[in-house]
Short mmCIF file of C-alpha atoms and ligand atoms in Angstrom, two decimals:
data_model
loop_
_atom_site.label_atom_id
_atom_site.label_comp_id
_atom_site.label_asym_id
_atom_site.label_seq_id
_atom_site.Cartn_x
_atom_site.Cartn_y
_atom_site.Cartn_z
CA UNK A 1 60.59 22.90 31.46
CA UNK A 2 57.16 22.36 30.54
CA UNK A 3 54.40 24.50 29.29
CA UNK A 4 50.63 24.57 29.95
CA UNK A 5 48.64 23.49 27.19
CA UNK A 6 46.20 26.09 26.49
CA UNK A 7 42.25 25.28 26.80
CA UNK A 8 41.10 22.67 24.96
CA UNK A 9 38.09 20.19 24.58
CA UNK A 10 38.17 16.41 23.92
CA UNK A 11 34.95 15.52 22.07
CA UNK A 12 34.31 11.48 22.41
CA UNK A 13 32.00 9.30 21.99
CA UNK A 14 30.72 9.58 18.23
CA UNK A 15 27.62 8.14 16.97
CA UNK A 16 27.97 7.22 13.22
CA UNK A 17 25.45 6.58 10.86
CA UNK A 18 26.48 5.80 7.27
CA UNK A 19 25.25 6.12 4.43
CA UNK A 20 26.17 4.56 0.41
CA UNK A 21 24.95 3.67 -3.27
CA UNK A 22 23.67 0.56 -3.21
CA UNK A 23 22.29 0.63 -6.63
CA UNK A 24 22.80 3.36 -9.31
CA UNK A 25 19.88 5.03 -9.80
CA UNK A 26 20.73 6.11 -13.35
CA UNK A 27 22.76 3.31 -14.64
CA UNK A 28 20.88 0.52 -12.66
CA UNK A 29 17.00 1.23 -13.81
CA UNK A 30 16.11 -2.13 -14.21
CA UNK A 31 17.71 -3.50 -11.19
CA UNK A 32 15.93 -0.58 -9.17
CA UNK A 33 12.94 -1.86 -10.89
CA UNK A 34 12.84 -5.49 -10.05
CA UNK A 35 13.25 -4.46 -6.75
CA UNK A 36 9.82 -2.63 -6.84
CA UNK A 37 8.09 -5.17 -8.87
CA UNK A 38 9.06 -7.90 -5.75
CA UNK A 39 7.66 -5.38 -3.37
CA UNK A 40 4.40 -4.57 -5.24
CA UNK A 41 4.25 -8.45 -5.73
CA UNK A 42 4.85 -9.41 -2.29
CA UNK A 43 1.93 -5.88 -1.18
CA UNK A 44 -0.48 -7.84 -3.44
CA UNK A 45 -0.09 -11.38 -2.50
CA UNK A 46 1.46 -11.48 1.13
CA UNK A 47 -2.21 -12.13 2.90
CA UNK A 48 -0.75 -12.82 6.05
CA UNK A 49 1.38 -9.93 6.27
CA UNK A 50 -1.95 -7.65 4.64
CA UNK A 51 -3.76 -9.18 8.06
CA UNK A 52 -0.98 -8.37 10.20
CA UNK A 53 -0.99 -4.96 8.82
CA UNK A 54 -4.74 -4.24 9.41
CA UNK A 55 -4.63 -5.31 12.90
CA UNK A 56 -1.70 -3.39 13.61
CA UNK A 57 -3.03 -0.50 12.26
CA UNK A 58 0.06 -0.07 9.75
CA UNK A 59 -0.96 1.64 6.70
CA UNK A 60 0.51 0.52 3.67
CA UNK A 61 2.39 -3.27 3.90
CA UNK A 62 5.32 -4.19 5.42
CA UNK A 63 6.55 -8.14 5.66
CA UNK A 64 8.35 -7.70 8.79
CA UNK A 65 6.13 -10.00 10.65
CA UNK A 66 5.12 -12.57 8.05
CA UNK A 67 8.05 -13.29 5.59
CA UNK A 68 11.98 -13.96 6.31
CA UNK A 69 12.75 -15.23 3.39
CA UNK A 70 12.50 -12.50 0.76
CA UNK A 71 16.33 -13.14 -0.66
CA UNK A 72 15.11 -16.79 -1.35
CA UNK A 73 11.69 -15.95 -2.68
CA UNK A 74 12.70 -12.68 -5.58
CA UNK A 75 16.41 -13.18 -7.21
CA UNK A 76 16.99 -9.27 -6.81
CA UNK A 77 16.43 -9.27 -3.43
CA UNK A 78 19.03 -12.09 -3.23
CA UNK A 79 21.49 -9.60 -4.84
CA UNK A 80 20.78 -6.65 -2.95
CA UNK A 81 21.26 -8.48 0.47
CA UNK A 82 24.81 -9.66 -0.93
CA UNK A 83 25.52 -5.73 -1.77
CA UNK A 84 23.87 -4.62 1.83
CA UNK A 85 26.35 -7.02 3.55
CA UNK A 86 29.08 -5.90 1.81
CA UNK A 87 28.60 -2.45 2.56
CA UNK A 88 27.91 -3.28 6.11
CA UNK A 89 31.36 -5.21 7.00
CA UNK A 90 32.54 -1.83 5.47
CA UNK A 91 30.70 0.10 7.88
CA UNK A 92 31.94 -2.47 10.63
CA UNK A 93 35.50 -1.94 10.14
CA UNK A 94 35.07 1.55 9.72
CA UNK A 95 33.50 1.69 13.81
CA UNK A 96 36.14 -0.52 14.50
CA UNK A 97 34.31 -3.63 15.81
CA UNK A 98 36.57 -6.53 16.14
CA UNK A 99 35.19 -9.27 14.83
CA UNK A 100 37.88 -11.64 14.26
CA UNK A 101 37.02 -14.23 11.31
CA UNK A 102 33.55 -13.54 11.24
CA UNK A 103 31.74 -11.35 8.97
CA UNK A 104 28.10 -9.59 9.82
CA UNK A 105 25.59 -11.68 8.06
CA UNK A 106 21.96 -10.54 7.49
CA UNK A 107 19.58 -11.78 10.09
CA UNK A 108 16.70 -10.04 8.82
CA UNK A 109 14.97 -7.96 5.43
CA UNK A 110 11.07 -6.86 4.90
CA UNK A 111 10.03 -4.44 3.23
CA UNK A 112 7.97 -1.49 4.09
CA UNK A 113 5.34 0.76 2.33
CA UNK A 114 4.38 3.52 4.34
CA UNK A 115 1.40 5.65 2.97
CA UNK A 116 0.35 8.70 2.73
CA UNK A 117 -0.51 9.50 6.52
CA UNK A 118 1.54 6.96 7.80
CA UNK A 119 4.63 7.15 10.23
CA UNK A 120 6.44 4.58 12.49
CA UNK A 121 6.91 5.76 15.81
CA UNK A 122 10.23 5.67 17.56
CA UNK A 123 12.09 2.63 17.66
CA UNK A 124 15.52 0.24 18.66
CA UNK A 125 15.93 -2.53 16.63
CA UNK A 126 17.04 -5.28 19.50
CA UNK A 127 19.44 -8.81 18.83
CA UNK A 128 21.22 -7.47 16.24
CA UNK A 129 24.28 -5.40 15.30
CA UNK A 130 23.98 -3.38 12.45
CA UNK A 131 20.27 -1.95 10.86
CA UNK A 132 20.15 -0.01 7.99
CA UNK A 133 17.18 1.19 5.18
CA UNK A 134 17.49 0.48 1.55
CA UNK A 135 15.32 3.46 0.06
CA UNK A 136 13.67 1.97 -3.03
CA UNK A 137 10.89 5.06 -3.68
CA UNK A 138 10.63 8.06 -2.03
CA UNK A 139 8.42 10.48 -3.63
CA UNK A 140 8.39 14.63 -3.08
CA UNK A 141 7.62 15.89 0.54
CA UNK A 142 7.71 12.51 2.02
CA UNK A 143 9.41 12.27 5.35
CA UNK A 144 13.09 12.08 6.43
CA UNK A 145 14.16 8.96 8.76
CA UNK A 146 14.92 10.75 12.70
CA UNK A 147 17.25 9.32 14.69
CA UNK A 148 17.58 10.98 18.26
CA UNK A 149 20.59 11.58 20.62
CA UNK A 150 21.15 8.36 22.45
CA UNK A 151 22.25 9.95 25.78
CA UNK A 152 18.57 11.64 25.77
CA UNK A 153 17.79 9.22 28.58
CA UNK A 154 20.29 11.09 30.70
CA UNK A 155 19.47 14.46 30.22
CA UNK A 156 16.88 15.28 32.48
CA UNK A 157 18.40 18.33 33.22
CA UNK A 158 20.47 19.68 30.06
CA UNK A 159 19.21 23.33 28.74
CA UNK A 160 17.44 23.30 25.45
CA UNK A 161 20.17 23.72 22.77
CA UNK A 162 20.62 26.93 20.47
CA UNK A 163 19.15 26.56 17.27
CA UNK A 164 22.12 26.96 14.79
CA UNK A 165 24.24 24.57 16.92
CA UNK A 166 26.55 22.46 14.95
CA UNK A 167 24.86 18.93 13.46
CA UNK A 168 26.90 16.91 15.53
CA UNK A 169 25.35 18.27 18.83
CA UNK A 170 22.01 18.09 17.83
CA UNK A 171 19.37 16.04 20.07
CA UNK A 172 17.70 14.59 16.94
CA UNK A 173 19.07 14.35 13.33
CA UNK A 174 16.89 14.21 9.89
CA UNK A 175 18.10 12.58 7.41
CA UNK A 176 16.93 12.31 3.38
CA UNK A 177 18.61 9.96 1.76
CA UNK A 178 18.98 9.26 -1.86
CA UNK A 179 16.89 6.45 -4.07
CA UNK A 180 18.90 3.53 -4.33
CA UNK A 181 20.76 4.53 -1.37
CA UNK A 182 21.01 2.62 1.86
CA UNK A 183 21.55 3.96 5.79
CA UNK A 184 23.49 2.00 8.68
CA UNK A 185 23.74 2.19 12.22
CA UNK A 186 23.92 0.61 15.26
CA UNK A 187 20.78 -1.47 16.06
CA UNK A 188 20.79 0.43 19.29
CA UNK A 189 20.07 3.81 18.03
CA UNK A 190 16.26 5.23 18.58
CA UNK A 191 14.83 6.13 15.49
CA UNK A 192 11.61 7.05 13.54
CA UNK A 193 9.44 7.82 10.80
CA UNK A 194 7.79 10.93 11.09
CA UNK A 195 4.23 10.99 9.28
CA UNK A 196 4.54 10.49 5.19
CA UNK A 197 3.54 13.94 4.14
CA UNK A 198 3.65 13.03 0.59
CA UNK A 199 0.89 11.96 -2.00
CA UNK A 200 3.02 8.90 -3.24
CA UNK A 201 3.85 5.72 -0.66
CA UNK A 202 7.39 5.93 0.58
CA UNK A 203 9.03 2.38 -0.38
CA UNK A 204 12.20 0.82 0.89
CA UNK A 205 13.96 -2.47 2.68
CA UNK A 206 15.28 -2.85 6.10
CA UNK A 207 16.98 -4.90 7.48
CA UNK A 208 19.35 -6.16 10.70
CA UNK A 209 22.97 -8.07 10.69
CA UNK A 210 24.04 -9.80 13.15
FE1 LIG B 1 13.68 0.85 12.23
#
């Protein structure tokens, strides 16, 4: 004879964003450091990515447009791309993606100083796989990195949600990470920068595998 199961609710369908030490902010110091000298170095001296900048209306620097070859330019950025793909395949397996004898590979890396005032409106990153930050400086008050629902599109008629609803059913997510640690997700999910409320720039790397 069988019984009937009793109510229950199958939750599917999870969006994962992960997060790890890349480098040890108390036993790495000088590693954390030579990253920051190559991004005050490339602030200083990357004119065409100053121009691009200005005409964008970015304020602060970012390389995104002008450089693609940071690992080859600065030795530490060389090693922090081999520890961001590592941690990446990681993330890979863990979301099961089967990618037989290939491994993610990094298609892209800039870096990005936001200032004080500055933001960077919502965004997909598109071609790739994985995206992630690297957060290299990020002084009190600045902002946390938003990443919205990405069923939003489809919910033209959903009720607002209560406020002390459980993270995971949330329509947009804040999240502070650590110095010298690094965010993934799927290239696909919407994210932002809210407005750096802070007095300091906010410094760190992104980047995309593919
Ligand atoms: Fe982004």
């Amino acid at each position: 004879m069988t019984t009937t199961p009793p109510p229950h609710t199958r939750t599917y369908f999870a969006t994962d964003i992960f997060e790890t030490c890349i480098v040890d902010p108390t036993s790495d110091v000088a590693f954390l450091a030579e990253l920051m000298d190559g991004v005050l170095m490339l602030a200083e001296e990357d004119e065409a990515g100053q121009a691009w900048c200005e005409e964008q209306g970015y304020l602060g620097y970012t390389s995104y447009a002008s450089l693609n070859d940071l690992p080859q330019r600065i030795s530490a950025f060389a090693e922090l791309e081999k520890r961001l793909v590592k941690a990446a395949n990681g993330f890979a397996k863990e979301l099961g993606f089967e990618l037989g004898s290939h491994k993610l590979s990094m298609d892209s890396f800039w870096v990005n100083v936001l200032d004080p005032g500055a933001g960077h409106s919502g965004h997909i990153h598109p071609n790739s796989v994985l995206s992630g930050t690297f957060y290299l400086d990020l002084p009190e008050d600045t902002s946390a990195i938003r990443f919205e629902d990405p069923r939003l599109p489809f919910m033209m008629n959903s009720p607002p949600l209560k406020s002390d609803i459980s993270p995971d059913r949330k329509r947009f997510i804040y999240i502070q990470p650590s110095v010298g640690n690094a965010l993934f997700w799927e290239s696909w999910l919407r994210h932002e920068v809210p407005v750096n409320m802070a007095d300091e720039p906010r410094v760190s790397i992104s980047f995309n595998l593919g």
